[in-house]
């Protein structure tokens, strides 16, 4: 790592520009931005950008009183980065300010405002104690409004409180979660996932190289548990990459086929299966064109807005504006219909999305029942260890929210339902 952190800060600043100026998602730009960096700089740059995006509202509130008028976005982003380092990370002021001023001077578009950057950050450095007293950051209006309409203000505020904290690291054990929790000093959650709260490099944890476990949020681990495959069954994992659910299904001993559109993401499924020593037939194809089967069960983890994962991806509300969402809702509908056609009579479809929007959950289920009146909803499939019956909606699906288990560190937002094709 460069001793003064210049490289990491420059890259974090560039990442903020990618998200806030170019409206790109971090996972799209991270590989290229981080590739030239040493491992420590890489981790620091990614952490700085992520925390700044997570706490953007607070940084703006700290800056407000010191700005007569809002400077150009690029300068604002440099200030936001500096404020977050000073207030959230407790970084020494001289280093933060010197590097921010150097970055401002080095860019033609910001050079004229290096003095302002210096003056404002010095003022903020003297009042960092204010930070913790500021309100929890709210989601942008375009996303907050529909969520308030669906859940009410108190629930949305509770979700935001969880989103303001870094998410814990959840693991799924290939075999024995209790033994894994003991081995890694983690907590065994009631649903069977293992939760770790300390940071650190995932691939350095015991058992990673041997494939004894994989990273998977506790909520994301539930769809495959609800599908509960029997070893004698033929199961389809539709929209499978990077393969968290494929590995769960394969670990049950079932005959698993995994389908995903993206060759690059499908390569990750193959890598994950190889590391864990699990087997599945991998098919790179558009799910809508896939005609294999018929299957005893299909798990459809449909492409969605990913609004349930904002605590892990705080770039999302800033990079997106919701304009591409209706296209996803329509695709989910088509995928549900296609998946139903791949089932044997009496077969089950577990539909899920990592979304908080009811358009991708409760409404999809209601609409599917209107399109296919003979379908039934298998509520009994949701009765799994650790699932609170209060999380099940009147329509018969499981609504998981980040504020569930808030005292344990929360969970990703998800919607999961089990549909049965008639005999
Ligand atoms: C939510 S992710 C799946 C996560 C995965 N099930 C897991 O547990 O690791 C959605 C996936 O859908 C894939 N996808 C999007 N449109 C698709 C389509 N038309 N056919 C097949 N896969 C598609 C994407 O490439 C992406 O990998």
Tab-separated table of N, CA, C and O in Angstrom, residues 27-96:
chain	number	residue	atom	x	y	z
A	27	UNK	N	-20.053	-3.202	-9.114
A	27	UNK	CA	-19.532	-4.469	-9.633
A	27	UNK	C	-19.129	-4.396	-11.113
A	27	UNK	O	-18.282	-5.157	-11.564
A	28	UNK	N	-19.719	-3.448	-11.860
A	28	UNK	CA	-19.351	-3.309	-13.282
A	28	UNK	C	-17.966	-2.678	-13.433
A	28	UNK	O	-17.251	-2.958	-14.398
A	29	UNK	N	-17.603	-1.796	-12.510
A	29	UNK	CA	-16.373	-1.010	-12.705
A	29	UNK	C	-15.220	-1.450	-11.796
A	29	UNK	O	-14.055	-1.153	-12.090
A	30	UNK	N	-15.546	-2.152	-10.721
A	30	UNK	CA	-14.492	-2.518	-9.761
A	30	UNK	C	-13.350	-3.326	-10.375
A	30	UNK	O	-12.175	-2.992	-10.130
A	31	UNK	N	-13.635	-4.373	-11.169
A	31	UNK	CA	-12.513	-5.191	-11.637
A	31	UNK	C	-11.448	-4.356	-12.345
A	31	UNK	O	-10.251	-4.478	-12.057
A	32	UNK	N	-11.871	-3.451	-13.230
A	32	UNK	CA	-10.905	-2.661	-13.997
A	32	UNK	C	-10.205	-1.631	-13.111
A	32	UNK	O	-8.994	-1.439	-13.193
A	33	UNK	N	-10.950	-0.990	-12.241
A	33	UNK	CA	-10.357	0.043	-11.373
A	33	UNK	C	-9.359	-0.559	-10.385
A	33	UNK	O	-8.354	0.059	-10.040
A	34	UNK	N	-9.683	-1.759	-9.860
A	34	UNK	CA	-8.853	-2.317	-8.788
A	34	UNK	C	-7.686	-3.151	-9.309
A	34	UNK	O	-6.708	-3.361	-8.581
A	35	UNK	N	-7.776	-3.609	-10.563
A	35	UNK	CA	-6.765	-4.545	-11.077
A	35	UNK	C	-5.324	-4.052	-10.878
A	35	UNK	O	-4.463	-4.829	-10.469
A	36	UNK	N	-5.012	-2.762	-11.143
A	36	UNK	CA	-3.597	-2.372	-11.025
A	36	UNK	C	-3.108	-2.205	-9.582
A	36	UNK	O	-1.924	-1.964	-9.379
A	37	UNK	N	-3.994	-2.326	-8.581
A	37	UNK	CA	-3.625	-1.988	-7.197
A	37	UNK	C	-3.083	-3.184	-6.418
A	37	UNK	O	-3.439	-4.329	-6.693
A	38	UNK	N	-2.252	-2.870	-5.406
A	38	UNK	CA	-1.814	-3.904	-4.463
A	38	UNK	C	-3.025	-4.308	-3.613
A	38	UNK	O	-3.969	-3.523	-3.470
A	39	UNK	N	-2.953	-5.524	-3.032
A	39	UNK	CA	-4.125	-6.073	-2.332
A	39	UNK	C	-4.662	-5.115	-1.265
A	39	UNK	O	-5.868	-4.903	-1.160
A	40	UNK	N	-3.772	-4.520	-0.475
A	40	UNK	CA	-4.223	-3.655	0.615
A	40	UNK	C	-4.900	-2.385	0.089
A	40	UNK	O	-5.904	-1.925	0.638
A	41	UNK	N	-4.328	-1.802	-0.963
A	41	UNK	CA	-4.933	-0.607	-1.575
A	41	UNK	C	-6.298	-0.938	-2.152
A	41	UNK	O	-7.227	-0.132	-2.106
A	42	UNK	N	-6.389	-2.132	-2.730
A	42	UNK	CA	-7.643	-2.576	-3.340
A	42	UNK	C	-8.744	-2.606	-2.287
A	42	UNK	O	-9.821	-2.057	-2.472
A	43	UNK	N	-8.436	-3.253	-1.156
A	43	UNK	CA	-9.434	-3.370	-0.095
A	43	UNK	C	-9.813	-1.990	0.428
A	43	UNK	O	-10.986	-1.695	0.668
A	44	UNK	N	-8.795	-1.131	0.572
A	44	UNK	CA	-9.069	0.198	1.139
A	44	UNK	C	-9.904	1.044	0.174
A	44	UNK	O	-10.846	1.731	0.597
A	45	UNK	N	-9.560	1.017	-1.104
A	45	UNK	CA	-10.301	1.814	-2.095
A	45	UNK	C	-11.762	1.383	-2.139
A	45	UNK	O	-12.675	2.213	-2.131
A	46	UNK	N	-11.971	0.073	-2.153
A	46	UNK	CA	-13.337	-0.436	-2.233
A	46	UNK	C	-14.112	-0.073	-0.960
A	46	UNK	O	-15.270	0.338	-1.019
A	47	UNK	N	-13.442	-0.207	0.190
A	47	UNK	CA	-14.124	0.109	1.446
A	47	UNK	C	-14.487	1.596	1.501
A	47	UNK	O	-15.602	1.967	1.855
A	48	UNK	N	-13.539	2.464	1.111
A	48	UNK	CA	-13.796	3.904	1.165
A	48	UNK	C	-14.968	4.300	0.270
A	48	UNK	O	-15.844	5.076	0.680
A	49	UNK	N	-14.980	3.768	-0.939
A	49	UNK	CA	-16.067	4.108	-1.862
A	49	UNK	C	-17.399	3.584	-1.312
A	49	UNK	O	-18.421	4.288	-1.332
A	50	UNK	N	-17.394	2.361	-0.794
A	50	UNK	CA	-18.627	1.746	-0.302
A	50	UNK	C	-19.181	2.515	0.901
A	50	UNK	O	-20.376	2.829	0.956
A	51	UNK	N	-18.294	2.839	1.855
A	51	UNK	CA	-18.775	3.546	3.060
A	51	UNK	C	-19.269	4.940	2.680
A	51	UNK	O	-20.277	5.422	3.190
A	52	UNK	N	-18.569	5.608	1.765
A	52	UNK	CA	-18.997	6.954	1.350
A	52	UNK	C	-20.388	6.897	0.729
A	52	UNK	O	-21.254	7.724	1.037
A	53	UNK	N	-20.634	5.899	-0.120
A	53	UNK	CA	-21.952	5.793	-0.755
A	53	UNK	C	-23.020	5.440	0.275
A	53	UNK	O	-24.137	5.949	0.233
A	54	UNK	N	-22.653	4.579	1.239
A	54	UNK	CA	-23.616	4.185	2.280
A	54	UNK	C	-24.015	5.396	3.137
A	54	UNK	O	-25.153	5.528	3.543
A	55	UNK	N	-23.053	6.290	3.387
A	55	UNK	CA	-23.287	7.393	4.322
A	55	UNK	C	-23.410	8.741	3.605
A	55	UNK	O	-23.206	9.795	4.219
A	56	UNK	N	-23.749	8.730	2.325
A	56	UNK	CA	-23.735	9.944	1.509
A	56	UNK	C	-24.566	11.089	2.116
A	56	UNK	O	-24.114	12.235	2.160
A	57	UNK	N	-25.759	10.751	2.602
A	57	UNK	CA	-26.618	11.788	3.214
A	57	UNK	C	-25.920	12.481	4.362
A	57	UNK	O	-26.012	13.685	4.544
A	58	UNK	N	-25.244	11.679	5.190
A	58	UNK	CA	-24.573	12.257	6.365
A	58	UNK	C	-23.422	13.158	5.943
A	58	UNK	O	-23.238	14.234	6.513
A	59	UNK	N	-22.653	12.714	4.954
A	59	UNK	CA	-21.541	13.541	4.484
A	59	UNK	C	-22.088	14.877	3.981
A	59	UNK	O	-21.540	15.944	4.278
A	60	UNK	N	-23.205	14.824	3.249
A	60	UNK	CA	-23.792	16.062	2.714
A	60	UNK	C	-24.276	16.971	3.846
A	60	UNK	O	-24.161	18.195	3.770
A	61	UNK	N	-24.785	16.360	4.907
A	61	UNK	CA	-25.245	17.178	6.047
A	61	UNK	C	-24.060	17.827	6.768
A	61	UNK	O	-24.177	18.935	7.282
A	62	UNK	N	-22.959	17.116	6.839
A	62	UNK	CA	-21.761	17.701	7.461
A	62	UNK	C	-21.258	18.875	6.624
A	62	UNK	O	-20.794	19.889	7.151
A	63	UNK	N	-21.360	18.712	5.288
A	63	UNK	CA	-20.790	19.717	4.385
A	63	UNK	C	-21.681	20.951	4.251
A	63	UNK	O	-21.173	22.073	4.086
A	64	UNK	N	-22.997	20.729	4.323
A	64	UNK	CA	-23.968	21.796	4.053
A	64	UNK	C	-23.608	23.147	4.670
A	64	UNK	O	-23.507	24.166	3.953
A	65	UNK	N	-23.391	23.203	5.991
A	65	UNK	CA	-23.155	24.508	6.631
A	65	UNK	C	-21.885	25.205	6.139
A	65	UNK	O	-21.721	26.406	6.355
A	66	UNK	N	-20.972	24.465	5.483
A	66	UNK	CA	-19.703	25.070	5.067
A	66	UNK	C	-19.656	25.420	3.582
A	66	UNK	O	-18.628	25.840	3.069
A	67	UNK	N	-20.783	25.210	2.897
A	67	UNK	CA	-20.804	25.490	1.452
A	67	UNK	C	-21.874	26.535	1.166
A	67	UNK	O	-23.064	26.267	1.393
A	68	UNK	N	-21.442	27.708	0.680
A	68	UNK	CA	-22.440	28.748	0.362
A	68	UNK	C	-23.300	28.272	-0.781
A	68	UNK	O	-24.510	28.435	-0.797
A	69	UNK	N	-22.654	27.689	-1.811
A	69	UNK	CA	-23.438	27.019	-2.856
A	69	UNK	C	-22.751	25.699	-3.197
A	69	UNK	O	-21.548	25.556	-2.958
A	70	UNK	N	-23.581	24.774	-3.692
A	70	UNK	CA	-23.066	23.422	-3.938
A	70	UNK	C	-22.033	23.463	-5.060
A	70	UNK	O	-22.322	23.955	-6.161
A	71	UNK	N	-20.832	22.962	-4.835
A	71	UNK	CA	-19.812	22.981	-5.900
A	71	UNK	C	-20.138	21.932	-6.970
A	71	UNK	O	-21.043	21.111	-6.769
A	72	UNK	N	-19.403	21.932	-8.096
A	72	UNK	CA	-19.637	20.902	-9.122
A	72	UNK	C	-19.538	19.498	-8.509
A	72	UNK	O	-18.821	19.296	-7.517
A	73	UNK	N	-20.263	18.542	-9.116
A	73	UNK	CA	-20.385	17.201	-8.537
A	73	UNK	C	-19.028	16.567	-8.233
A	73	UNK	O	-18.846	15.910	-7.201
A	74	UNK	N	-18.065	16.787	-9.089
A	74	UNK	CA	-16.765	16.140	-8.883
A	74	UNK	C	-16.098	16.642	-7.599
A	74	UNK	O	-15.527	15.868	-6.833
A	75	UNK	N	-16.217	17.940	-7.361
A	75	UNK	CA	-15.645	18.512	-6.131
A	75	UNK	C	-16.439	18.006	-4.924
A	75	UNK	O	-15.872	17.645	-3.883
A	76	UNK	N	-17.740	17.979	-5.094
A	76	UNK	CA	-18.608	17.482	-4.017
A	76	UNK	C	-18.197	16.053	-3.636
A	76	UNK	O	-18.108	15.714	-2.455
A	77	UNK	N	-17.929	15.223	-4.638
A	77	UNK	CA	-17.560	13.829	-4.360
A	77	UNK	C	-16.232	13.735	-3.609
A	77	UNK	O	-16.067	12.891	-2.732
A	78	UNK	N	-15.301	14.618	-3.969
A	78	UNK	CA	-14.009	14.627	-3.273
A	78	UNK	C	-14.212	15.023	-1.803
A	78	UNK	O	-13.621	14.429	-0.894
A	79	UNK	N	-15.077	16.004	-1.600
A	79	UNK	CA	-15.385	16.429	-0.228
A	79	UNK	C	-16.094	15.304	0.540
A	79	UNK	O	-15.783	15.031	1.708
A	80	UNK	N	-17.028	14.644	-0.115
A	80	UNK	CA	-17.767	13.559	0.543
A	80	UNK	C	-16.804	12.447	0.979
A	80	UNK	O	-16.921	11.890	2.076
A	81	UNK	N	-15.870	12.147	0.111
A	81	UNK	CA	-14.884	11.107	0.435
A	81	UNK	C	-14.058	11.516	1.660
A	81	UNK	O	-13.873	10.736	2.598
A	82	UNK	N	-13.608	12.770	1.646
A	82	UNK	CA	-12.797	13.268	2.767
A	82	UNK	C	-13.585	13.265	4.066
A	82	UNK	O	-13.098	12.816	5.109
A	83	UNK	N	-14.830	13.735	4.015
A	83	UNK	CA	-15.671	13.797	5.216
A	83	UNK	C	-15.889	12.386	5.781
A	83	UNK	O	-15.803	12.164	6.988
A	84	UNK	N	-16.152	11.439	4.894
A	84	UNK	CA	-16.418	10.072	5.363
A	84	UNK	C	-15.174	9.495	6.022
A	84	UNK	O	-15.252	8.837	7.059
A	85	UNK	N	-14.021	9.761	5.423
A	85	UNK	CA	-12.781	9.250	6.039
A	85	UNK	C	-12.563	9.882	7.411
A	85	UNK	O	-12.192	9.204	8.362
A	86	UNK	N	-12.797	11.180	7.494
A	86	UNK	CA	-12.581	11.886	8.766
A	86	UNK	C	-13.562	11.419	9.836
A	86	UNK	O	-13.187	11.141	10.966
A	87	UNK	N	-14.833	11.311	9.435
A	87	UNK	CA	-15.891	11.100	10.445
A	87	UNK	C	-16.214	9.628	10.673
A	87	UNK	O	-16.400	9.205	11.808
A	88	UNK	N	-16.324	8.845	9.596
A	88	UNK	CA	-16.736	7.439	9.775
A	88	UNK	C	-15.534	6.548	10.041
A	88	UNK	O	-15.648	5.546	10.733
A	89	UNK	N	-14.388	6.917	9.449
A	89	UNK	CA	-13.214	6.049	9.575
A	89	UNK	C	-12.252	6.551	10.642
A	89	UNK	O	-11.289	5.863	10.972
A	90	UNK	N	-12.444	7.799	11.091
A	90	UNK	CA	-11.545	8.369	12.098
A	90	UNK	C	-10.116	8.534	11.595
A	90	UNK	O	-9.161	8.461	12.376
A	91	UNK	N	-9.960	8.773	10.294
A	91	UNK	CA	-8.605	8.902	9.721
A	91	UNK	C	-7.982	10.233	10.156
A	91	UNK	O	-8.693	11.226	10.322
A	92	UNK	N	-6.636	10.255	10.351
A	92	UNK	CA	-5.974	11.495	10.766
A	92	UNK	C	-6.182	12.618	9.742
A	92	UNK	O	-6.044	12.401	8.532
A	93	UNK	N	-6.525	13.819	10.258
A	93	UNK	CA	-6.946	14.918	9.385
A	93	UNK	C	-5.867	15.328	8.379
A	93	UNK	O	-6.177	15.546	7.205
A	94	UNK	N	-4.611	15.416	8.805
A	94	UNK	CA	-3.603	15.962	7.875
A	94	UNK	C	-3.492	15.094	6.626
A	94	UNK	O	-3.418	15.585	5.506
A	95	UNK	N	-3.512	13.758	6.807
A	95	UNK	CA	-3.402	12.850	5.655
A	95	UNK	C	-4.597	13.003	4.729
A	95	UNK	O	-4.443	13.141	3.507
A	96	UNK	N	-5.795	13.005	5.298
A	96	UNK	CA	-7.020	13.097	4.485
A	96	UNK	C	-7.004	14.401	3.684
A	96	UNK	O	-7.251	14.416	2.470
